[in-house]
Amino acid sequence: MYKSFEDLDVYQAAIVFTGKVYVLLKKQPLKSDFAMVDQIRRATISISNNIAEGFERETDKELIRYLYFSKGSAGEVRSLFNVMLEINYFEKEELKEYKNEVLNISKQLANYIKFVKKRMV
């Protein structure tokens, strides 16, 4: 099985996604909205951090709990992208790749949660 959270595909995807989001945060007009930048940054980092924390707790029950936190953070990021579209920070096409990527991470998390639940039985 996995020896470290760094071995998990979903963790690796979350780290790559975080790097991409950091590039996005440097674009105007978002760059000047310090509250929005801070909220997106924290929610995005929370995805990978919760995967890591849950894995390190070394019980399936705790892992599942933190994977759900991670999934919640992915939902928060998607919601923030929707707000950015609504307030015209970006065009829909500009955020399409980001939204698809975070949705994919959320699906990976859901699948990993199912996997861990099955091995608990």
mmCIF file of N, CA and C in Angstrom:
data_model
loop_
_atom_site.group_PDB
_atom_site.id
_atom_site.type_symbol
_atom_site.label_atom_id
_atom_site.label_comp_id
_atom_site.label_asym_id
_atom_site.label_seq_id
_atom_site.Cartn_x
_atom_site.Cartn_y
_atom_site.Cartn_z
ATOM 1 N N MET A 1 0.839 -1.189 0.000
ATOM 2 C CA MET A 1 0.000 0.000 0.000
ATOM 3 C C MET A 1 0.882 1.250 0.000
ATOM 4 N N TYR A 2 0.300 2.369 0.273
ATOM 5 C CA TYR A 2 1.032 3.631 0.251
ATOM 6 C C TYR A 2 1.852 3.799 1.525
ATOM 7 N N LYS A 3 3.105 4.189 1.365
ATOM 8 C CA LYS A 3 3.976 4.392 2.518
ATOM 9 C C LYS A 3 3.895 5.820 3.037
ATOM 10 N N SER A 4 3.469 6.726 2.158
ATOM 11 C CA SER A 4 3.461 8.144 2.503
ATOM 12 C C SER A 4 2.334 8.842 1.747
ATOM 13 N N PHE A 5 1.843 9.920 2.300
ATOM 14 C CA PHE A 5 0.812 10.687 1.596
ATOM 15 C C PHE A 5 1.341 11.253 0.286
ATOM 16 N N GLU A 6 2.656 11.455 0.203
ATOM 17 C CA GLU A 6 3.244 11.961 -1.036
ATOM 18 C C GLU A 6 3.099 10.970 -2.189
ATOM 19 N N ASP A 7 2.845 9.707 -1.883
ATOM 20 C CA ASP A 7 2.659 8.678 -2.908
ATOM 21 C C ASP A 7 1.257 8.703 -3.522
ATOM 22 N N LEU A 8 0.333 9.372 -2.878
ATOM 23 C CA LEU A 8 -1.053 9.395 -3.345
ATOM 24 C C LEU A 8 -1.211 10.295 -4.567
ATOM 25 N N ASP A 9 -1.849 9.762 -5.596
ATOM 26 C CA ASP A 9 -2.097 10.555 -6.808
ATOM 27 C C ASP A 9 -2.896 11.814 -6.504
ATOM 28 N N VAL A 10 -3.883 11.689 -5.617
ATOM 29 C CA VAL A 10 -4.725 12.843 -5.304
ATOM 30 C C VAL A 10 -3.922 13.930 -4.578
ATOM 31 N N TYR A 11 -2.996 13.531 -3.732
ATOM 32 C CA TYR A 11 -2.144 14.515 -3.062
ATOM 33 C C TYR A 11 -1.267 15.228 -4.086
ATOM 34 N N GLN A 12 -0.662 14.464 -4.983
ATOM 35 C CA GLN A 12 0.192 15.048 -6.019
ATOM 36 C C GLN A 12 -0.602 16.005 -6.905
ATOM 37 N N ALA A 13 -1.836 15.616 -7.262
ATOM 38 C CA ALA A 13 -2.692 16.484 -8.075
ATOM 39 C C ALA A 13 -3.016 17.777 -7.329
ATOM 40 N N ALA A 14 -3.252 17.671 -6.027
ATOM 41 C CA ALA A 14 -3.572 18.855 -5.221
ATOM 42 C C ALA A 14 -2.386 19.812 -5.150
ATOM 43 N N ILE A 15 -1.179 19.271 -5.058
ATOM 44 C CA ILE A 15 0.015 20.118 -5.007
ATOM 45 C C ILE A 15 0.213 20.848 -6.340
ATOM 46 N N VAL A 16 0.068 20.130 -7.441
ATOM 47 C CA VAL A 16 0.203 20.753 -8.767
ATOM 48 C C VAL A 16 -0.864 21.834 -8.942
ATOM 49 N N PHE A 17 -2.090 21.522 -8.526
ATOM 50 C CA PHE A 17 -3.181 22.482 -8.623
ATOM 51 C C PHE A 17 -2.881 23.745 -7.810
ATOM 52 N N THR A 18 -2.337 23.568 -6.628
ATOM 53 C CA THR A 18 -1.994 24.715 -5.785
ATOM 54 C C THR A 18 -0.993 25.622 -6.500
ATOM 55 N N GLY A 19 -0.006 25.035 -7.139
ATOM 56 C CA GLY A 19 0.961 25.833 -7.900
ATOM 57 C C GLY A 19 0.293 26.641 -8.991
ATOM 58 N N LYS A 20 -0.645 26.040 -9.689
ATOM 59 C CA LYS A 20 -1.368 26.746 -10.756
ATOM 60 C C LYS A 20 -2.216 27.881 -10.196
ATOM 61 N N VAL A 21 -2.848 27.624 -9.055
ATOM 62 C CA VAL A 21 -3.676 28.665 -8.438
ATOM 63 C C VAL A 21 -2.808 29.853 -8.016
ATOM 64 N N TYR A 22 -1.616 29.584 -7.513
ATOM 65 C CA TYR A 22 -0.724 30.675 -7.117
ATOM 66 C C TYR A 22 -0.378 31.569 -8.307
ATOM 67 N N VAL A 23 -0.258 30.990 -9.482
ATOM 68 C CA VAL A 23 -0.019 31.789 -10.690
ATOM 69 C C VAL A 23 -1.257 32.639 -10.992
ATOM 70 N N LEU A 24 -2.434 32.037 -10.882
ATOM 71 C CA LEU A 24 -3.686 32.762 -11.125
ATOM 72 C C LEU A 24 -3.837 33.954 -10.180
ATOM 73 N N LEU A 25 -3.404 33.780 -8.944
ATOM 74 C CA LEU A 25 -3.571 34.830 -7.933
ATOM 75 C C LEU A 25 -2.756 36.082 -8.241
ATOM 76 N N LYS A 26 -1.835 35.991 -9.162
ATOM 77 C CA LYS A 26 -1.003 37.143 -9.530
ATOM 78 C C LYS A 26 -1.636 37.996 -10.621
ATOM 79 N N LYS A 27 -2.792 37.569 -11.137
ATOM 80 C CA LYS A 27 -3.442 38.285 -12.234
ATOM 81 C C LYS A 27 -4.398 39.345 -11.701
ATOM 82 N N GLN A 28 -4.475 40.436 -12.416
ATOM 83 C CA GLN A 28 -5.435 41.489 -12.096
ATOM 84 C C GLN A 28 -6.792 41.093 -12.662
ATOM 85 N N PRO A 29 -7.890 41.498 -12.079
ATOM 86 C CA PRO A 29 -8.018 42.335 -10.884
ATOM 87 C C PRO A 29 -7.938 41.549 -9.574
ATOM 88 N N LEU A 30 -7.866 40.237 -9.660
ATOM 89 C CA LEU A 30 -7.832 39.416 -8.453
ATOM 90 C C LEU A 30 -6.674 39.789 -7.541
ATOM 91 N N LYS A 31 -5.543 40.026 -8.124
ATOM 92 C CA LYS A 31 -4.312 40.336 -7.383
ATOM 93 C C LYS A 31 -4.507 41.441 -6.339
ATOM 94 N N SER A 32 -5.373 42.386 -6.637
ATOM 95 C CA SER A 32 -5.599 43.520 -5.733
ATOM 96 C C SER A 32 -6.663 43.244 -4.664
ATOM 97 N N ASP A 33 -7.364 42.135 -4.794
ATOM 98 C CA ASP A 33 -8.408 41.784 -3.828
ATOM 99 C C ASP A 33 -7.786 40.866 -2.768
ATOM 100 N N PHE A 34 -7.194 41.494 -1.765
ATOM 101 C CA PHE A 34 -6.412 40.751 -0.778
ATOM 102 C C PHE A 34 -7.233 39.728 -0.008
ATOM 103 N N ALA A 35 -8.473 40.054 0.301
ATOM 104 C CA ALA A 35 -9.325 39.114 1.039
ATOM 105 C C ALA A 35 -9.630 37.881 0.197
ATOM 106 N N MET A 36 -9.962 38.091 -1.076
ATOM 107 C CA MET A 36 -10.260 36.967 -1.971
ATOM 108 C C MET A 36 -9.012 36.111 -2.187
ATOM 109 N N VAL A 37 -7.886 36.754 -2.413
ATOM 110 C CA VAL A 37 -6.628 36.028 -2.614
ATOM 111 C C VAL A 37 -6.317 35.171 -1.386
ATOM 112 N N ASP A 38 -6.462 35.744 -0.209
ATOM 113 C CA ASP A 38 -6.177 35.014 1.023
ATOM 114 C C ASP A 38 -7.115 33.819 1.180
ATOM 115 N N GLN A 39 -8.397 34.014 0.898
ATOM 116 C CA GLN A 39 -9.372 32.934 1.054
ATOM 117 C C GLN A 39 -9.105 31.797 0.063
ATOM 118 N N ILE A 40 -8.816 32.133 -1.180
ATOM 119 C CA ILE A 40 -8.523 31.102 -2.182
ATOM 120 C C ILE A 40 -7.237 30.377 -1.822
ATOM 121 N N ARG A 41 -6.249 31.115 -1.407
ATOM 122 C CA ARG A 41 -4.963 30.509 -1.030
ATOM 123 C C ARG A 41 -5.154 29.517 0.121
ATOM 124 N N ARG A 42 -5.856 29.938 1.152
ATOM 125 C CA ARG A 42 -6.055 29.053 2.309
ATOM 126 C C ARG A 42 -6.869 27.815 1.949
ATOM 127 N N ALA A 43 -7.931 28.001 1.176
ATOM 128 C CA ALA A 43 -8.775 26.859 0.796
ATOM 129 C C ALA A 43 -8.008 25.887 -0.096
ATOM 130 N N THR A 44 -7.219 26.410 -1.019
ATOM 131 C CA THR A 44 -6.457 25.557 -1.933
ATOM 132 C C THR A 44 -5.392 24.765 -1.183
ATOM 133 N N ILE A 45 -4.660 25.424 -0.317
ATOM 134 C CA ILE A 45 -3.627 24.739 0.470
ATOM 135 C C ILE A 45 -4.258 23.693 1.392
ATOM 136 N N SER A 46 -5.446 23.972 1.866
ATOM 137 C CA SER A 46 -6.145 23.063 2.771
ATOM 138 C C SER A 46 -6.438 21.713 2.119
ATOM 139 N N ILE A 47 -6.589 21.690 0.811
ATOM 140 C CA ILE A 47 -6.867 20.416 0.131
ATOM 141 C C ILE A 47 -5.729 19.432 0.388
ATOM 142 N N SER A 48 -4.518 19.819 0.067
ATOM 143 C CA SER A 48 -3.376 18.901 0.250
ATOM 144 C C SER A 48 -3.022 18.723 1.721
ATOM 145 N N ASN A 49 -3.134 19.777 2.506
ATOM 146 C CA ASN A 49 -2.791 19.663 3.932
ATOM 147 C C ASN A 49 -3.688 18.682 4.674
ATOM 148 N N ASN A 50 -4.969 18.663 4.350
ATOM 149 C CA ASN A 50 -5.872 17.735 5.021
ATOM 150 C C ASN A 50 -5.632 16.291 4.588
ATOM 151 N N ILE A 51 -5.249 16.093 3.337
ATOM 152 C CA ILE A 51 -4.877 14.737 2.900
ATOM 153 C C ILE A 51 -3.683 14.268 3.736
ATOM 154 N N ALA A 52 -2.689 15.131 3.841
ATOM 155 C CA ALA A 52 -1.475 14.783 4.592
ATOM 156 C C ALA A 52 -1.787 14.528 6.065
ATOM 157 N N GLU A 53 -2.562 15.407 6.674
ATOM 158 C CA GLU A 53 -2.855 15.255 8.100
ATOM 159 C C GLU A 53 -3.645 13.981 8.374
ATOM 160 N N GLY A 54 -4.626 13.701 7.544
ATOM 161 C CA GLY A 54 -5.409 12.493 7.729
ATOM 162 C C GLY A 54 -4.569 11.237 7.579
ATOM 163 N N PHE A 55 -3.695 11.229 6.598
ATOM 164 C CA PHE A 55 -2.824 10.079 6.371
ATOM 165 C C PHE A 55 -1.904 9.855 7.564
ATOM 166 N N GLU A 56 -1.361 10.926 8.096
ATOM 167 C CA GLU A 56 -0.412 10.832 9.203
ATOM 168 C C GLU A 56 -1.061 10.426 10.521
ATOM 169 N N ARG A 57 -2.368 10.515 10.616
ATOM 170 C CA ARG A 57 -3.054 10.107 11.846
ATOM 171 C C ARG A 57 -3.109 8.597 11.995
ATOM 172 N N GLU A 58 -2.844 7.890 10.929
ATOM 173 C CA GLU A 58 -2.633 6.439 10.920
ATOM 174 C C GLU A 58 -3.832 5.588 11.317
ATOM 175 N N THR A 59 -5.033 6.130 11.220
ATOM 176 C CA THR A 59 -6.228 5.299 11.365
ATOM 177 C C THR A 59 -7.147 5.618 10.188
ATOM 178 N N ASP A 60 -7.836 4.592 9.710
ATOM 179 C CA ASP A 60 -8.740 4.811 8.576
ATOM 180 C C ASP A 60 -9.862 5.781 8.924
ATOM 181 N N LYS A 61 -10.350 5.714 10.148
ATOM 182 C CA LYS A 61 -11.429 6.614 10.568
ATOM 183 C C LYS A 61 -10.982 8.079 10.483
ATOM 184 N N GLU A 62 -9.808 8.364 10.981
ATOM 185 C CA GLU A 62 -9.283 9.731 10.926
ATOM 186 C C GLU A 62 -8.937 10.132 9.492
ATOM 187 N N LEU A 63 -8.401 9.188 8.726
ATOM 188 C CA LEU A 63 -8.085 9.484 7.332
ATOM 189 C C LEU A 63 -9.344 9.903 6.590
ATOM 190 N N ILE A 64 -10.399 9.139 6.744
ATOM 191 C CA ILE A 64 -11.662 9.478 6.071
ATOM 192 C C ILE A 64 -12.165 10.844 6.513
ATOM 193 N N ARG A 65 -12.083 11.105 7.786
ATOM 194 C CA ARG A 65 -12.528 12.408 8.312
ATOM 195 C C ARG A 65 -11.791 13.557 7.629
ATOM 196 N N TYR A 66 -10.481 13.436 7.518
ATOM 197 C CA TYR A 66 -9.690 14.509 6.910
ATOM 198 C C TYR A 66 -9.833 14.554 5.389
ATOM 199 N N LEU A 67 -10.101 13.414 4.775
ATOM 200 C CA LEU A 67 -10.376 13.423 3.338
ATOM 201 C C LEU A 67 -11.666 14.178 3.052
ATOM 202 N N TYR A 68 -12.643 14.050 3.946
ATOM 203 C CA TYR A 68 -13.871 14.835 3.799
ATOM 204 C C TYR A 68 -13.585 16.328 3.979
ATOM 205 N N PHE A 69 -12.711 16.681 4.906
ATOM 206 C CA PHE A 69 -12.322 18.095 5.054
ATOM 207 C C PHE A 69 -11.682 18.590 3.758
ATOM 208 N N SER A 70 -10.811 17.763 3.193
ATOM 209 C CA SER A 70 -10.140 18.111 1.950
ATOM 210 C C SER A 70 -11.154 18.301 0.823
ATOM 211 N N LYS A 71 -12.105 17.406 0.751
ATOM 212 C CA LYS A 71 -13.154 17.497 -0.269
ATOM 213 C C LYS A 71 -13.980 18.774 -0.075
ATOM 214 N N GLY A 72 -14.233 19.112 1.170
ATOM 215 C CA GLY A 72 -14.944 20.360 1.462
ATOM 216 C C GLY A 72 -14.160 21.576 0.998
ATOM 217 N N SER A 73 -12.851 21.551 1.184
ATOM 218 C CA SER A 73 -12.007 22.658 0.726
ATOM 219 C C SER A 73 -12.018 22.760 -0.792
ATOM 220 N N ALA A 74 -12.051 21.622 -1.474
ATOM 221 C CA ALA A 74 -12.147 21.633 -2.940
ATOM 222 C C ALA A 74 -13.459 22.289 -3.370
ATOM 223 N N GLY A 75 -14.529 21.989 -2.661
ATOM 224 C CA GLY A 75 -15.808 22.641 -2.944
ATOM 225 C C GLY A 75 -15.755 24.132 -2.692
ATOM 226 N N GLU A 76 -15.063 24.528 -1.631
ATOM 227 C CA GLU A 76 -14.908 25.954 -1.341
ATOM 228 C C GLU A 76 -14.161 26.655 -2.467
ATOM 229 N N VAL A 77 -13.124 26.042 -2.985
ATOM 230 C CA VAL A 77 -12.366 26.634 -4.093
ATOM 231 C C VAL A 77 -13.268 26.789 -5.315
ATOM 232 N N ARG A 78 -14.049 25.767 -5.624
ATOM 233 C CA ARG A 78 -14.976 25.867 -6.759
ATOM 234 C C ARG A 78 -15.961 27.002 -6.562
ATOM 235 N N SER A 79 -16.458 27.141 -5.355
ATOM 236 C CA SER A 79 -17.389 28.224 -5.059
ATOM 237 C C SER A 79 -16.731 29.592 -5.246
ATOM 238 N N LEU A 80 -15.486 29.704 -4.808
ATOM 239 C CA LEU A 80 -14.764 30.971 -4.984
ATOM 240 C C LEU A 80 -14.539 31.283 -6.457
ATOM 241 N N PHE A 81 -14.300 30.277 -7.261
ATOM 242 C CA PHE A 81 -14.192 30.496 -8.711
ATOM 243 C C PHE A 81 -15.520 31.020 -9.263
ATOM 244 N N ASN A 82 -16.633 30.474 -8.766
ATOM 245 C CA ASN A 82 -17.947 30.952 -9.202
ATOM 246 C C ASN A 82 -18.156 32.414 -8.826
ATOM 247 N N VAL A 83 -17.706 32.787 -7.639
ATOM 248 C CA VAL A 83 -17.810 34.191 -7.217
ATOM 249 C C VAL A 83 -16.961 35.068 -8.132
ATOM 250 N N MET A 84 -15.750 34.618 -8.444
ATOM 251 C CA MET A 84 -14.879 35.410 -9.330
ATOM 252 C C MET A 84 -15.518 35.607 -10.694
ATOM 253 N N LEU A 85 -16.231 34.607 -11.176
ATOM 254 C CA LEU A 85 -16.944 34.766 -12.456
ATOM 255 C C LEU A 85 -18.086 35.765 -12.311
ATOM 256 N N GLU A 86 -18.802 35.651 -11.217
ATOM 257 C CA GLU A 86 -19.952 36.534 -10.998
ATOM 258 C C GLU A 86 -19.544 38.005 -10.895
ATOM 259 N N ILE A 87 -18.399 38.271 -10.307
ATOM 260 C CA ILE A 87 -17.957 39.665 -10.142
ATOM 261 C C ILE A 87 -17.016 40.097 -11.268
ATOM 262 N N ASN A 88 -16.974 39.288 -12.321
ATOM 263 C CA ASN A 88 -16.249 39.616 -13.557
ATOM 264 C C ASN A 88 -14.746 39.786 -13.386
ATOM 265 N N TYR A 89 -14.155 39.019 -12.487
ATOM 266 C CA TYR A 89 -12.696 39.023 -12.394
ATOM 267 C C TYR A 89 -12.083 38.287 -13.579
ATOM 268 N N PHE A 90 -12.808 37.264 -14.060
ATOM 269 C CA PHE A 90 -12.333 36.457 -15.177
ATOM 270 C C PHE A 90 -13.522 36.069 -16.044
ATOM 271 N N GLU A 91 -13.216 35.682 -17.274
ATOM 272 C CA GLU A 91 -14.217 35.108 -18.162
ATOM 273 C C GLU A 91 -14.320 33.615 -17.861
ATOM 274 N N LYS A 92 -15.466 33.041 -18.185
ATOM 275 C CA LYS A 92 -15.721 31.630 -17.917
ATOM 276 C C LYS A 92 -14.616 30.746 -18.501
ATOM 277 N N GLU A 93 -14.194 31.032 -19.696
ATOM 278 C CA GLU A 93 -13.179 30.219 -20.379
ATOM 279 C C GLU A 93 -11.840 30.260 -19.643
ATOM 280 N N GLU A 94 -11.525 31.408 -19.017
ATOM 281 C CA GLU A 94 -10.257 31.555 -18.301
ATOM 282 C C GLU A 94 -10.176 30.632 -17.083
ATOM 283 N N LEU A 95 -11.320 30.347 -16.471
ATOM 284 C CA LEU A 95 -11.336 29.518 -15.260
ATOM 285 C C LEU A 95 -11.746 28.074 -15.519
ATOM 286 N N LYS A 96 -12.078 27.765 -16.757
ATOM 287 C CA LYS A 96 -12.571 26.421 -17.089
ATOM 288 C C LYS A 96 -11.590 25.332 -16.659
ATOM 289 N N GLU A 97 -10.320 25.485 -17.004
ATOM 290 C CA GLU A 97 -9.313 24.476 -16.656
ATOM 291 C C GLU A 97 -9.170 24.331 -15.144
ATOM 292 N N TYR A 98 -9.176 25.445 -14.432
ATOM 293 C CA TYR A 98 -9.054 25.407 -12.968
ATOM 294 C C TYR A 98 -10.246 24.677 -12.351
ATOM 295 N N LYS A 99 -11.444 25.024 -12.811
ATOM 296 C CA LYS A 99 -12.646 24.387 -12.265
ATOM 297 C C LYS A 99 -12.654 22.895 -12.566
ATOM 298 N N ASN A 100 -12.249 22.518 -13.768
ATOM 299 C CA ASN A 100 -12.196 21.099 -14.109
ATOM 300 C C ASN A 100 -11.173 20.354 -13.254
ATOM 301 N N GLU A 101 -10.049 20.993 -13.010
ATOM 302 C CA GLU A 101 -8.995 20.358 -12.227
ATOM 303 C C GLU A 101 -9.420 20.138 -10.773
ATOM 304 N N VAL A 102 -10.036 21.134 -10.178
ATOM 305 C CA VAL A 102 -10.460 20.970 -8.778
ATOM 306 C C VAL A 102 -11.637 19.991 -8.690
ATOM 307 N N LEU A 103 -12.481 19.953 -9.708
ATOM 308 C CA LEU A 103 -13.559 18.967 -9.735
ATOM 309 C C LEU A 103 -12.977 17.553 -9.836
ATOM 310 N N ASN A 104 -11.935 17.386 -10.629
ATOM 311 C CA ASN A 104 -11.270 16.094 -10.742
ATOM 312 C C ASN A 104 -10.652 15.675 -9.407
ATOM 313 N N ILE A 105 -10.044 16.612 -8.713
ATOM 314 C CA ILE A 105 -9.476 16.320 -7.385
ATOM 315 C C ILE A 105 -10.580 15.883 -6.429
ATOM 316 N N SER A 106 -11.709 16.554 -6.477
ATOM 317 C CA SER A 106 -12.842 16.191 -5.629
ATOM 318 C C SER A 106 -13.320 14.770 -5.935
ATOM 319 N N LYS A 107 -13.357 14.403 -7.200
ATOM 320 C CA LYS A 107 -13.749 13.047 -7.589
ATOM 321 C C LYS A 107 -12.718 12.024 -7.108
ATOM 322 N N GLN A 108 -11.442 12.362 -7.219
ATOM 323 C CA GLN A 108 -10.394 11.464 -6.726
ATOM 324 C C GLN A 108 -10.536 11.260 -5.221
ATOM 325 N N LEU A 109 -10.835 12.328 -4.516
ATOM 326 C CA LEU A 109 -11.035 12.221 -3.070
ATOM 327 C C LEU A 109 -12.222 11.317 -2.755
ATOM 328 N N ALA A 110 -13.315 11.473 -3.487
ATOM 329 C CA ALA A 110 -14.500 10.639 -3.270
ATOM 330 C C ALA A 110 -14.161 9.166 -3.499
ATOM 331 N N ASN A 111 -13.394 8.901 -4.539
ATOM 332 C CA ASN A 111 -13.002 7.512 -4.822
ATOM 333 C C ASN A 111 -12.073 6.960 -3.745
ATOM 334 N N TYR A 112 -11.177 7.780 -3.261
ATOM 335 C CA TYR A 112 -10.257 7.338 -2.211
ATOM 336 C C TYR A 112 -11.029 7.070 -0.910
ATOM 337 N N ILE A 113 -11.996 7.906 -0.609
ATOM 338 C CA ILE A 113 -12.837 7.699 0.570
ATOM 339 C C ILE A 113 -13.557 6.354 0.455
ATOM 340 N N LYS A 114 -14.128 6.065 -0.708
ATOM 341 C CA LYS A 114 -14.810 4.777 -0.917
ATOM 342 C C LYS A 114 -13.841 3.609 -0.714
ATOM 343 N N PHE A 115 -12.643 3.754 -1.254
ATOM 344 C CA PHE A 115 -11.622 2.712 -1.123
ATOM 345 C C PHE A 115 -11.289 2.446 0.346
ATOM 346 N N VAL A 116 -11.069 3.506 1.103
ATOM 347 C CA VAL A 116 -10.705 3.359 2.521
ATOM 348 C C VAL A 116 -11.882 2.767 3.300
ATOM 349 N N LYS A 117 -13.093 3.184 3.005
ATOM 350 C CA LYS A 117 -14.272 2.640 3.681
ATOM 351 C C LYS A 117 -14.399 1.140 3.431
ATOM 352 N N LYS A 118 -14.131 0.715 2.204
ATOM 353 C CA LYS A 118 -14.245 -0.718 1.866
ATOM 354 C C LYS A 118 -13.226 -1.550 2.625
ATOM 355 N N ARG A 119 -12.030 -1.029 2.796
ATOM 356 C CA ARG A 119 -11.021 -1.812 3.491
ATOM 357 C C ARG A 119 -11.269 -1.855 5.007
ATOM 358 N N MET A 120 -12.155 -1.014 5.498
ATOM 359 C CA MET A 120 -12.501 -1.016 6.919
ATOM 360 C C MET A 120 -13.458 -2.147 7.260
ATOM 361 N N VAL A 121 -14.162 -2.648 6.272
ATOM 362 C CA VAL A 121 -15.192 -3.665 6.513
ATOM 363 C C VAL A 121 -14.567 -5.015 6.784
#
